[in-house]
Coordinates of C-alpha atoms in Angstrom, one line a residue:
Chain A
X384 CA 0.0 0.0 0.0
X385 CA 1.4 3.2 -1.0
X386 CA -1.0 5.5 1.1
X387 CA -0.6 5.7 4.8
X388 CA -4.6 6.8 5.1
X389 CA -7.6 6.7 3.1
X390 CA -7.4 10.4 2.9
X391 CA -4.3 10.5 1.7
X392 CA -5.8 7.9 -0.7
X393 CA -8.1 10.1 -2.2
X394 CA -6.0 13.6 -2.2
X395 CA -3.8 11.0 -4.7
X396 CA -1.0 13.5 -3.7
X397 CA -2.8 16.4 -5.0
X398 CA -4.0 15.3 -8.2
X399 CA -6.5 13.4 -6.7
X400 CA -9.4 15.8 -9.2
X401 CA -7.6 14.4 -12.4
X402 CA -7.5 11.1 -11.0
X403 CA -10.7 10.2 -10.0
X404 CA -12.3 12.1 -13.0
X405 CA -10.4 10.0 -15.3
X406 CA -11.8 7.1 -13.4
X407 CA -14.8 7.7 -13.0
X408 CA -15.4 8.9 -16.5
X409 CA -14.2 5.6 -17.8
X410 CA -16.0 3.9 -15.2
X411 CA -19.3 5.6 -16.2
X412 CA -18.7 5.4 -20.1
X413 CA -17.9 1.4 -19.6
X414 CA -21.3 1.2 -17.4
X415 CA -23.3 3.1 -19.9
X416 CA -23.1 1.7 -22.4
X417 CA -23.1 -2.1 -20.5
X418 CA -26.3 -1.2 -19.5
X419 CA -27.6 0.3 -22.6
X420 CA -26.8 -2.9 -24.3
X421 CA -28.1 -4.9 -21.5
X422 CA -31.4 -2.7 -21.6
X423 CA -31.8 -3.6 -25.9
X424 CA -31.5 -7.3 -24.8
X425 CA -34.7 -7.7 -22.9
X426 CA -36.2 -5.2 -24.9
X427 CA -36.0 -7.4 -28.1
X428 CA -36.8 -10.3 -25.9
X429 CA -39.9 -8.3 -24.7
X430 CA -40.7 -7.7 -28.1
X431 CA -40.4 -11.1 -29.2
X432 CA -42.7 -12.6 -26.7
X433 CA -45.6 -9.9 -26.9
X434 CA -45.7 -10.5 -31.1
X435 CA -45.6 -14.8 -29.6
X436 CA -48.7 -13.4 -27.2
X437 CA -50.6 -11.1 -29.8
X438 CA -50.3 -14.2 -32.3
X439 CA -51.6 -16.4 -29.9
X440 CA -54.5 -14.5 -28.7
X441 CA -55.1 -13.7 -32.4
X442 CA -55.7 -17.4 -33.1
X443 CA -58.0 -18.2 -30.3
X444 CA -60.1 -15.5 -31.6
X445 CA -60.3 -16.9 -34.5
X446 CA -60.7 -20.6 -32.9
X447 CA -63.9 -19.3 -31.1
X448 CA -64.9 -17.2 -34.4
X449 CA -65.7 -20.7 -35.7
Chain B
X105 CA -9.7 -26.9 -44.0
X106 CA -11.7 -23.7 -43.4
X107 CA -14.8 -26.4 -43.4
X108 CA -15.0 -26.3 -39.5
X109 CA -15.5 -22.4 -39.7
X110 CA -18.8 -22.5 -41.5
X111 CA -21.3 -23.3 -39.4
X112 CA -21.0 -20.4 -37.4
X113 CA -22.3 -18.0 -40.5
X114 CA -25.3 -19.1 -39.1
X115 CA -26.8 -16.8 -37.0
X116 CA -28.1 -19.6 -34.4
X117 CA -24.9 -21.0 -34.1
X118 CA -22.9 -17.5 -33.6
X119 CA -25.8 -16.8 -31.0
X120 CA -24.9 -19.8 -29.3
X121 CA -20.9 -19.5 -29.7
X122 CA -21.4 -16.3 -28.1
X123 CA -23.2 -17.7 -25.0
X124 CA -20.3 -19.9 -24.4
X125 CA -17.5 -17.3 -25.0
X126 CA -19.4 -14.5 -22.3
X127 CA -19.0 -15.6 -18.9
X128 CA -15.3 -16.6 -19.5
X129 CA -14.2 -13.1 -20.8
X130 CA -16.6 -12.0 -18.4
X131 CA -14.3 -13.4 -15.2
X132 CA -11.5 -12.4 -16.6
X133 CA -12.6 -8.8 -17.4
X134 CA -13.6 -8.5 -13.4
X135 CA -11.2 -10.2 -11.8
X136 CA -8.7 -8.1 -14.0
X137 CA -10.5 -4.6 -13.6
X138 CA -10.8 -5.4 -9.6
X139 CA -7.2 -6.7 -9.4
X140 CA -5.5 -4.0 -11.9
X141 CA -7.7 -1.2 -10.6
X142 CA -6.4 -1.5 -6.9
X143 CA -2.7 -2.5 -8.0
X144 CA -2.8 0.4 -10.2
X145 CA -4.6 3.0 -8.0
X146 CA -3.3 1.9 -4.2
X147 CA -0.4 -0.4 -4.4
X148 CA 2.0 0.4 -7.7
X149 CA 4.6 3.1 -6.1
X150 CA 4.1 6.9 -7.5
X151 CA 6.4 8.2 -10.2
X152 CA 9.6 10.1 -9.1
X153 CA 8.4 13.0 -11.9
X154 CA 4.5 12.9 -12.5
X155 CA 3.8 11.7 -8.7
X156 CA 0.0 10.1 -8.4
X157 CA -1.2 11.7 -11.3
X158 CA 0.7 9.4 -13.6
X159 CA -2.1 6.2 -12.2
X160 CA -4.2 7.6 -14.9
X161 CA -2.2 5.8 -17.1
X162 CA -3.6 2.5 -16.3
X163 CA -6.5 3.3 -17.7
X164 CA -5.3 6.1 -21.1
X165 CA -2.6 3.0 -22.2
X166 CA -5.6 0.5 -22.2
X167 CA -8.1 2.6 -23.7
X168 CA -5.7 4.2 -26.5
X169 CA -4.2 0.9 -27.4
X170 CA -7.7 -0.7 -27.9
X171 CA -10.0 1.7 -29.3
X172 CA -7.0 1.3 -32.4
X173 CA -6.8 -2.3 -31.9
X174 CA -11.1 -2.2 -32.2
X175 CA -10.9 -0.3 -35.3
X176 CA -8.6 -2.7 -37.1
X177 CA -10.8 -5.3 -35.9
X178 CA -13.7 -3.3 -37.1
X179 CA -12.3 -3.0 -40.3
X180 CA -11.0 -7.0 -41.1
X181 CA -14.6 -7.9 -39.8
X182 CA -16.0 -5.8 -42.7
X183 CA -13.8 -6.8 -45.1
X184 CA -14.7 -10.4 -44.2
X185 CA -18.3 -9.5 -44.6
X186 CA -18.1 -7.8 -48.1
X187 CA -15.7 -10.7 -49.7
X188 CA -17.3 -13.6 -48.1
X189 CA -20.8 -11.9 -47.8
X190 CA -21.3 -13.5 -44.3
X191 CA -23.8 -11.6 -42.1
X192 CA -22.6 -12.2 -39.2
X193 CA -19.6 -10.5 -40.0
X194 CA -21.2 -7.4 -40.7
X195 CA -23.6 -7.4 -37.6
X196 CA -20.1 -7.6 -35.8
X197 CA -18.9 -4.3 -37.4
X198 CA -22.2 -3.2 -35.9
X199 CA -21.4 -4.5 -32.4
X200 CA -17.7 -3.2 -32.6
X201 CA -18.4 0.3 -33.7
X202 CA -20.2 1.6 -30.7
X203 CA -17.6 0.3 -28.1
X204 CA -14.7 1.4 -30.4
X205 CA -16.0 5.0 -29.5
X206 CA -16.3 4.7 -26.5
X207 CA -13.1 3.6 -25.7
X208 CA -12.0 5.8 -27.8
X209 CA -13.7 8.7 -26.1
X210 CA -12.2 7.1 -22.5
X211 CA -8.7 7.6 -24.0
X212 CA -9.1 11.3 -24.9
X213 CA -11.2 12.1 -22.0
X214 CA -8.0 10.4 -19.9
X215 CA -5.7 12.0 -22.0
X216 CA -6.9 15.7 -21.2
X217 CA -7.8 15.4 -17.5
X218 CA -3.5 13.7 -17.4
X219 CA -2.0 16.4 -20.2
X220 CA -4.0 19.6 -17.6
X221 CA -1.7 18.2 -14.4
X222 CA 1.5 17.5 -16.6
X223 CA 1.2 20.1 -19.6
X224 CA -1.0 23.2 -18.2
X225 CA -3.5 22.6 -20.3
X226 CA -6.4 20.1 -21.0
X227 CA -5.7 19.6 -24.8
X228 CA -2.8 19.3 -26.8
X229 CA -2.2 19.3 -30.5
X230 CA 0.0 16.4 -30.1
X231 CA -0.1 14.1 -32.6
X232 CA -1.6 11.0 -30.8
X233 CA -4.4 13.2 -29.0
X234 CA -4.7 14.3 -32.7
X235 CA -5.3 11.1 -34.3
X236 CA -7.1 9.7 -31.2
X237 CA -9.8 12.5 -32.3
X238 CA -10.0 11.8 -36.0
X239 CA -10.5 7.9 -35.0
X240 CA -13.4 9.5 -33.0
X241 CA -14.9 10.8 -35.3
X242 CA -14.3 7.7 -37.7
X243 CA -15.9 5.6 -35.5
X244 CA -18.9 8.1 -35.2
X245 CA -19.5 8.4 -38.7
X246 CA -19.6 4.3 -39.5
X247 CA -22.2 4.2 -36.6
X248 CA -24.2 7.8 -38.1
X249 CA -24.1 5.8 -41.5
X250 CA -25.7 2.7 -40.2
X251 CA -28.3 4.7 -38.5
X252 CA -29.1 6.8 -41.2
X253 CA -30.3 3.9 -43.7
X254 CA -33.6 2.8 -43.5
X255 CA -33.0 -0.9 -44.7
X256 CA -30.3 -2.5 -42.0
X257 CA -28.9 -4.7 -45.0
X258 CA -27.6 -2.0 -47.1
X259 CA -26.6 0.1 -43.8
X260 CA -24.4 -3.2 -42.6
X261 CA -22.6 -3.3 -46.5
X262 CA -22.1 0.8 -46.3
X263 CA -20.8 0.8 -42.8
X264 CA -18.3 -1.8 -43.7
X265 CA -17.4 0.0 -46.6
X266 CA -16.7 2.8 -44.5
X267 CA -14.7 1.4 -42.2
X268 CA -12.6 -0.6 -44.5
X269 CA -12.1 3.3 -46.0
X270 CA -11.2 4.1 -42.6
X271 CA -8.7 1.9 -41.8
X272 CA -6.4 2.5 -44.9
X273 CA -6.9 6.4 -44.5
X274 CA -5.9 5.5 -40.0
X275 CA -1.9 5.4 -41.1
X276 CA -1.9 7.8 -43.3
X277 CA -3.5 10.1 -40.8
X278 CA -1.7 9.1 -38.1
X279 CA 2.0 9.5 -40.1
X280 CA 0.8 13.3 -41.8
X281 CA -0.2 14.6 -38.0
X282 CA 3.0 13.3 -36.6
X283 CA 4.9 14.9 -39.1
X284 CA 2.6 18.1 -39.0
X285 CA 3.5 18.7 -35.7
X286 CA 6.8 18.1 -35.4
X287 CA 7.2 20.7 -38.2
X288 CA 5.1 23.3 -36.1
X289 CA 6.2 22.6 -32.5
X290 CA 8.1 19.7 -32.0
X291 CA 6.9 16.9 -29.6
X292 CA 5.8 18.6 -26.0
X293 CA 5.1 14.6 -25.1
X294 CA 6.8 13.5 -21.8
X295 CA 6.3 9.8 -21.8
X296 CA 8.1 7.2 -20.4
X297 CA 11.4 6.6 -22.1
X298 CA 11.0 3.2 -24.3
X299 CA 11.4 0.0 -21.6
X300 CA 11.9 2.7 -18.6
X301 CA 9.0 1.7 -17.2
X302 CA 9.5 -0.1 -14.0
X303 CA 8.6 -3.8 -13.9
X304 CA 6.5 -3.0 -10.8
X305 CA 4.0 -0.4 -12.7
X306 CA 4.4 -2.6 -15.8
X307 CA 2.3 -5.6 -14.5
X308 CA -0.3 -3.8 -13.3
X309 CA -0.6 -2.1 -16.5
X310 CA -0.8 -5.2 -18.8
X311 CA -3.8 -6.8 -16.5
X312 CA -5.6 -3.5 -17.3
X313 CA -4.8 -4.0 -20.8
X314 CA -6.0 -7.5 -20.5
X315 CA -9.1 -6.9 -18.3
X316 CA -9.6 -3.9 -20.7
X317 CA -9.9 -6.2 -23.7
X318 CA -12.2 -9.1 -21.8
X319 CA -14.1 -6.1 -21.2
X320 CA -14.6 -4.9 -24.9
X321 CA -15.1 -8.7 -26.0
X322 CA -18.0 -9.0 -23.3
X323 CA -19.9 -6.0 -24.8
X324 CA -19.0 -6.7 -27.8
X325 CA -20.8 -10.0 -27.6
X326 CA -23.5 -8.3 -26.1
X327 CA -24.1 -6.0 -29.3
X328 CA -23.3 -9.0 -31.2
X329 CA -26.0 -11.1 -29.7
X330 CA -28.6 -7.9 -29.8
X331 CA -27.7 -7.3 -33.4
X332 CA -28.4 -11.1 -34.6
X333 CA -31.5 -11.3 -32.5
X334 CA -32.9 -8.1 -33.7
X335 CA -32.8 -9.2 -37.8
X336 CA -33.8 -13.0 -36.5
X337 CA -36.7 -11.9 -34.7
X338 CA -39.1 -13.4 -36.7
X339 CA -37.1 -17.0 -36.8
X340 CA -38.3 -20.1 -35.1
X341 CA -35.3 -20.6 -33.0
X342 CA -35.2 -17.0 -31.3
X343 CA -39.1 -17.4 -30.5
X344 CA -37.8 -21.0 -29.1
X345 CA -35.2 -18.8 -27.2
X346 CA -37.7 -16.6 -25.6
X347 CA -40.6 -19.4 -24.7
X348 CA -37.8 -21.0 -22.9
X349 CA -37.0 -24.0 -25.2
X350 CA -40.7 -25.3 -25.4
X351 CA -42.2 -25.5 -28.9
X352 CA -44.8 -22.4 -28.8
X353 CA -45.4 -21.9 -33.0
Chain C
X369 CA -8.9 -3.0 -79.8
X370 CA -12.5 -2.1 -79.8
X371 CA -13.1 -2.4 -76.4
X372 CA -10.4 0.1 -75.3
X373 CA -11.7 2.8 -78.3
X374 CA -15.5 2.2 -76.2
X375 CA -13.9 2.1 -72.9
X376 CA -12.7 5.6 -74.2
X377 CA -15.7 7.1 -75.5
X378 CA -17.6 5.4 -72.2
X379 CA -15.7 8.0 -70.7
X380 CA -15.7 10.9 -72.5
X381 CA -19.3 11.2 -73.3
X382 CA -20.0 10.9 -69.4
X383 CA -17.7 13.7 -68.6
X384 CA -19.3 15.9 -71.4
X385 CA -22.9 14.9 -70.2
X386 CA -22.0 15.5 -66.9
X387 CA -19.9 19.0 -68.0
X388 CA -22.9 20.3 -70.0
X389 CA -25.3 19.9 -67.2
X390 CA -23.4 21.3 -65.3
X391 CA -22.8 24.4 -67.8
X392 CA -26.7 24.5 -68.0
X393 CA -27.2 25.7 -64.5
X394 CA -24.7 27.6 -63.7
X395 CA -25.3 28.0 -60.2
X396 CA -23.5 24.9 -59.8
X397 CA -20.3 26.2 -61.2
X398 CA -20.2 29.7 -59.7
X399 CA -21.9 28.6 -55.8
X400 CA -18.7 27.1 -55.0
X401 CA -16.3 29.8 -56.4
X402 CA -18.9 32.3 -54.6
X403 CA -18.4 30.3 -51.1
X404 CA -14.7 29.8 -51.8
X405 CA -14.5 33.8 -52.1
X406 CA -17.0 34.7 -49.1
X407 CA -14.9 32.1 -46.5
X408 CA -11.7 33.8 -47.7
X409 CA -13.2 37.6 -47.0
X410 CA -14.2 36.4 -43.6
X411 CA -11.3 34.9 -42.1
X412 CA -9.5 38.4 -42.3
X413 CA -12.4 40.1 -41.0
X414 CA -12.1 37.4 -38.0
X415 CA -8.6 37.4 -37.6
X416 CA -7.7 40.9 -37.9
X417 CA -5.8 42.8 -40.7
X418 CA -2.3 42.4 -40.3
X419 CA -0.7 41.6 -43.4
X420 CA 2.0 39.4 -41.4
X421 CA -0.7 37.5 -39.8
X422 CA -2.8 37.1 -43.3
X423 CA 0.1 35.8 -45.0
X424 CA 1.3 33.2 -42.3
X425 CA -2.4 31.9 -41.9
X426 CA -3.0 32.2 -46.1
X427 CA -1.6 28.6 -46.8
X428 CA -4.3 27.4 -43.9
X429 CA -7.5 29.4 -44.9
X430 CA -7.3 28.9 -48.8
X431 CA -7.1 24.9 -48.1
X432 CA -9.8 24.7 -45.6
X433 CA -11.8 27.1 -48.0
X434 CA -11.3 24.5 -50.9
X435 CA -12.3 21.6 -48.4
X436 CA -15.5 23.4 -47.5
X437 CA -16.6 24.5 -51.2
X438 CA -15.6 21.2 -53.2
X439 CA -17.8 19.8 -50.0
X440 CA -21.0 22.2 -51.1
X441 CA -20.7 20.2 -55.1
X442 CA -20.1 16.7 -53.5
X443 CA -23.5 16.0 -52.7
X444 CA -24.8 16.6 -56.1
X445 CA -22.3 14.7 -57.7
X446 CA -24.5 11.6 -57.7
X447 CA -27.7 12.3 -56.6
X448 CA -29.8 13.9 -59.3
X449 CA -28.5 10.8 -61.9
X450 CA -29.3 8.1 -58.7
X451 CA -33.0 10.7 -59.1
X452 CA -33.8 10.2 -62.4
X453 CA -32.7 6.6 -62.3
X454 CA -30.0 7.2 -64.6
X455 CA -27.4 5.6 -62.1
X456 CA -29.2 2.6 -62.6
X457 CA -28.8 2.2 -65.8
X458 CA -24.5 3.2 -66.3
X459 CA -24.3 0.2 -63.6
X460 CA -26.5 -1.8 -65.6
X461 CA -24.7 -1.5 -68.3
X462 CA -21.8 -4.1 -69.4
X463 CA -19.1 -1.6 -69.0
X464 CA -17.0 -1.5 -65.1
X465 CA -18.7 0.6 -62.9
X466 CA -15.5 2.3 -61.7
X467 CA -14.8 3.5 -65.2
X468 CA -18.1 5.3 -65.2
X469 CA -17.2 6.7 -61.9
X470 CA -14.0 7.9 -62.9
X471 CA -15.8 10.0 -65.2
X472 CA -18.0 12.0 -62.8
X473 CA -15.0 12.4 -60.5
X474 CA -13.1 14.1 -63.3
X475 CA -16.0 16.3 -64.2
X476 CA -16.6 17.1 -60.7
X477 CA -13.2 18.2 -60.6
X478 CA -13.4 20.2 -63.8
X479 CA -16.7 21.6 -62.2
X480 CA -15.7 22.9 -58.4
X481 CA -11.8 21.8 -57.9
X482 CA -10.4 23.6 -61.2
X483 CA -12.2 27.1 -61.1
X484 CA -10.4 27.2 -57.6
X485 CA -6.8 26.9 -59.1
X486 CA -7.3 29.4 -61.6
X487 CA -8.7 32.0 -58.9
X488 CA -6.3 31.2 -56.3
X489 CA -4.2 34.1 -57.8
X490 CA -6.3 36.8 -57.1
X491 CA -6.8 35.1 -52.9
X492 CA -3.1 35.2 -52.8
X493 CA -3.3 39.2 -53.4
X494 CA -6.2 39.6 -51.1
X495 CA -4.0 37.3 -48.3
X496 CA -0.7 39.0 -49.1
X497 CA 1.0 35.5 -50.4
X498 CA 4.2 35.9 -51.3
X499 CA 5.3 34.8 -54.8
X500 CA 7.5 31.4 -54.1
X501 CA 4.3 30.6 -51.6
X502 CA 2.1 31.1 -54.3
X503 CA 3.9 28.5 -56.7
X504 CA 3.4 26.0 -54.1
X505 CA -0.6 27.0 -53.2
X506 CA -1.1 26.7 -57.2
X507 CA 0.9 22.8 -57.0
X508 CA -1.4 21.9 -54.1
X509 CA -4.2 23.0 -55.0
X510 CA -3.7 20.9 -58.4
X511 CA -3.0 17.6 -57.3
X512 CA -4.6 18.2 -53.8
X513 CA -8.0 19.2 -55.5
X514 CA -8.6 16.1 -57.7
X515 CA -8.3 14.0 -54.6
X516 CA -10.2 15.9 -52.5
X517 CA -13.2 15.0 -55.4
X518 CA -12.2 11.5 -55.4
X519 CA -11.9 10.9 -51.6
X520 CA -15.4 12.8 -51.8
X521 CA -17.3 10.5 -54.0
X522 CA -17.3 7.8 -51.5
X523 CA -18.8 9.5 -49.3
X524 CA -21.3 11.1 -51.8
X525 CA -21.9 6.7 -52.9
X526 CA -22.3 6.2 -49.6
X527 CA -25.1 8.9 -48.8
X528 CA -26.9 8.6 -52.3
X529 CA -29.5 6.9 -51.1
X530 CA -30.5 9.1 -48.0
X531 CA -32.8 11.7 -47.8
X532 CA -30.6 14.0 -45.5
X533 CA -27.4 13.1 -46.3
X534 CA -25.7 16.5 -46.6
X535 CA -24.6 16.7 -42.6
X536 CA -23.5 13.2 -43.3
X537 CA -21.6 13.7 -45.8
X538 CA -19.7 16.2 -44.0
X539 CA -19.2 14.1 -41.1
X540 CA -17.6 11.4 -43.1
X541 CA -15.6 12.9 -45.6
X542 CA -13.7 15.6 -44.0
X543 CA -12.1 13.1 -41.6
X544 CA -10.5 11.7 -44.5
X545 CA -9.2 14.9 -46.0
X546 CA -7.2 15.6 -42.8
X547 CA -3.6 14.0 -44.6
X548 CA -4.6 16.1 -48.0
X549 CA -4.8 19.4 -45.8
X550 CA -1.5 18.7 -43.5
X551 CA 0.6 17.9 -46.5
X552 CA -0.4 20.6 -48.7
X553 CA -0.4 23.6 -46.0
X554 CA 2.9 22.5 -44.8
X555 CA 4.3 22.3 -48.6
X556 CA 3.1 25.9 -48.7
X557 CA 4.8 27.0 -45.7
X558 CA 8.0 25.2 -46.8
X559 CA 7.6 27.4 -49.9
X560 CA 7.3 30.7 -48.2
X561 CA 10.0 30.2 -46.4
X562 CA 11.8 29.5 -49.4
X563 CA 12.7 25.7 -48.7
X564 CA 12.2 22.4 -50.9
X565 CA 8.5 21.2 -51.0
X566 CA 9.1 18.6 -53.5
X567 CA 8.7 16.1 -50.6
X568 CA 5.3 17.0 -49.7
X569 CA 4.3 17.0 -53.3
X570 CA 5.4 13.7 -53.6
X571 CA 3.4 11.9 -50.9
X572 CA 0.4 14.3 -52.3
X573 CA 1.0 12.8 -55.8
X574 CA 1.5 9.5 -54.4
X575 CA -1.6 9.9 -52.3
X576 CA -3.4 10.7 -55.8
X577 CA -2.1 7.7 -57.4
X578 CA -3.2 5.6 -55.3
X579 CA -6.5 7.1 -54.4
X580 CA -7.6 7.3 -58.3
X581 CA -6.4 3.8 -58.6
X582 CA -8.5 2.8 -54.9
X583 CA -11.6 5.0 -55.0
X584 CA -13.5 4.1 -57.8
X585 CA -13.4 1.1 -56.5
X586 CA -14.6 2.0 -53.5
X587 CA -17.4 4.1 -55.1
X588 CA -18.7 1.6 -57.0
X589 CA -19.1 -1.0 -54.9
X590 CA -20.9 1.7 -51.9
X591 CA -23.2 2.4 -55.2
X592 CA -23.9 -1.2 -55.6
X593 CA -25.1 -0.5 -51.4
X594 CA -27.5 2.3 -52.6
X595 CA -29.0 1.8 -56.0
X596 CA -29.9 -2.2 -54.7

């Protein structure tokens, strides 16, 4: 450990501003756009299964129809 | 001797190959991040001339080195995709693009908060923030192309197009700004002298490199798998998928 | 034999069709000159009058003047034949698609890059160029301005098909003119300082060579994307 507190930690020797923005930039970026691909996944899945439902429903209406 | 390779044109099989390929890059990519992170940021020793602010670097090195390394990628997946005419390969591009900027974006953002401690200032002409920014903007016009077309078949061809333009116009950039500016200003660069770099901030350095590109290949995948179901929507095997195996059609 | 005399007169007639067109409304030959001249009076109203100033910055704002107004033609370069369904048919046709290509390049060229040569005289008065400096804006500007159209029609192939492609077309293209307007300015400033330039003229040529040998390939197969 090269920091004798966790002050001293986060001061990073007094560039502890250009530090943690780097890092937290990149860790927001990273998580973005995790997320937003994460989000699109069970979106399409969502999609996917309501066109299953509305195809389903669309036949027992015609089922009963007859 | 190729045969073996085939298969995975098809986009069930590349959905399923890469199922099986996440969760090991995913390890990886944490266990590296986690370990590289705290090596880098608490326990590699400061630098006798940039003191703490030089940590940064475990995270510009990675970023700069892959957002390049995505955009070659980028580029042989397209030109796999127009001479072969695989699909896949061009949903890849797709994939790649998005997280290619990004990264790319994380290394200039890096850069400038590093270059305002060390230089005065947050942006330098320097050639690699230089070049960094045109591959920006490179990467944000192959994704603005594929966006802009209506019908995704012609936007994956024109995209790879595009980025196979890209990535022969990527040296030449990269050379004419070099030389630009050492004609105007000479390098202001203070890097680490060739191998100087001390064994003890080097390791830590390639694990973030490492986790950095398990990272990339995870998303990546991600897109990959979005892209593939989002043009198979309508197939039997992704409506299997989502009913959870069972035989709903 | 043949084939080489039609390969020819392939050519030719589609660099006439497109020239006399282009001669027909003549607001496509004078806009760009017209923008080309407006950019250049502004940047010394923006940057001040000092003739010192003017003439180191000349080299800089005449180039990025010619990006902008062979940008302003690019977009019609393809668009009103891909229209009329024209486009359709040169592709169609048995003859290689980059050959046709070629054609439209070089009457683009003759259209928006050449009536910029012959006025860059008069800019260099206006901009206080020095003679030697002058030489070496009139070399760029001829070999720079023919691959400025060719690297151009990819882009313009690429955005045929879209109905707002103009900020597009911008946003792709001028990344790749970057090495076109590095090498050129710095052959200029070599020249007003009175030094050898041949070297950056070289890797401008060479850039041309290979571009006019790479680009209509490129063109034609991002055509194939939009026409199909």
């Amino acid at each position: 450990m090269q920091f004798n507190s966790l002050s001293e930690f986060f001061a990073m020797g007094g560039y502890g501003f250009y530090v943690w923005l780097s890092y937290g930039a990149c860790a927001v970026i990273l998580l973005g756009i995790f997320i937003s691909s994460k989000r699109t996944h069970g979106k399409i899945l969502d999609d996917v299964k309501s066109q299953i439902a509305r195809e389903a429903r669309i036949k027992k209406a015609k089922e009963q129809g007859l | 001797m190729w045969k073996w390779l085939h298969p995975y044109a098809k986009a069930e099989k590349a959905y399923q190959v890469c199922n099986t390929l996440m969760p090991y890059f995913a390890v990886v990519a944490v266990i590296g991040l986690i370990v590289g992170w705290t090596w880098g940021l608490a326990y590699a020793p400061a630098d006798y001339q940039q003191k703490d602010s030089y940590r940064i670097i475990f995270i510009h090195v990675p970023s700069a080195i892959l957002s390049m390394g995505a955009y070659t990628s980028m580029a042989i997946t397209a030109f796999i995709a127009m001479v072969w005419q695989i699909r896949n390969a061009e949903l890849a591009v797709i994939a790649i693009a998005p997280v290619g900027a990004a990264v790319a974006a994380i290394a200039l953002i890096t850069g400038a908060a590093w270059g305002k401690p060390m230089w005065g200032t947050w942006w330098v002409w320097d050639a690699r923030l230089t070049t960094m920014l045109i591959l920006l903007f490179l990467y944000i016009g192959v994704i603005a192309l594929y966006h802009a077309f209506e019908d995704k078949g012609a936007a994956g061809r024109a995209s790879c197009i595009l980025a196979m333009v890209g990535v022969v116009n990527v040296p030449i950039i990269h050379y004419s700004v070099e030389w630009w500016n050492t004609l105007h200003q000479g390098s202001t660069i203070t890097k680490f002298d060739g191998s100087a770099i001390d064994s003890s901030m080097l390791y830590p350095l390639l694990i973030n490199i490492l986790a950095f590109a398990c990272l990339m290949a995870v998303i990546v995948l991600m897109r990959l798998k979005n892209e593939i179901l989002e043009r198979e929507k309508h197939r039997p095997w992704v409506r299997n998928l989502v009913s959870g195996g069972k035989n709903a059609v | 034999m043949k084939t080489h005399d039609s390969y020819w007169r392939l050519f030719s007639s589609i660099y006439k069709k497109d020239l006399t067109l282009a001669f027909r409304q003549r607001s496509e030959i004078i806009n760009p000159v017209l923008f080309f001249i407006i950019v250049i009076t502004l940047f010394p109203l923006g940057v001040g009058p000092e003739p010192n100033l003017l003439a180191r910055m000349a080299p800089g704002i005449i180039w990025v003047a010619a990006l902008l107004s062979t940008m302003l033609g690019l977009d019609k370069m393809f668009r009103d034949d891909y229209v009329d369904g024209t486009l359709e048919q040169m592709m169609l046709s048995p003859f290689p698609t980059s050959l046709t290509v070629l054609a439209k390049i070089a009457a683009h060229w003759t259209v928006t890059g050449l009536p910029l040569v012959l006025m860059t005289p008069m800019f260099a008065l206006l901009l206080n160029l020095e003679s030697e400096a002058l030489t070496a804006t009139l070399l760029t500007l001829l070999i720079g301005t023919p691959l400025l159209s060719l690297i151009g029609a990819i882009g313009a192939a690429l955005t045929v098909g879209l109905q707002k492609g103009g900020v597009l077309l911008s946003l792709l293209v001028l990344p790749l003119y970057i090495p076109v307007l590095i090498f050129a300015t710095s052959a200029i400033d070599a020249g007003a300082m009175s030094l050898d330039y041949s070297g950056q003229l070289a890797i401008l040529g060479a850039l041309l060579a290979g571009a006019s040998v790479l680009a209509p390939f490129a063109v034609s197969s991002s055509l194939k994307v939009s026409v199909s």
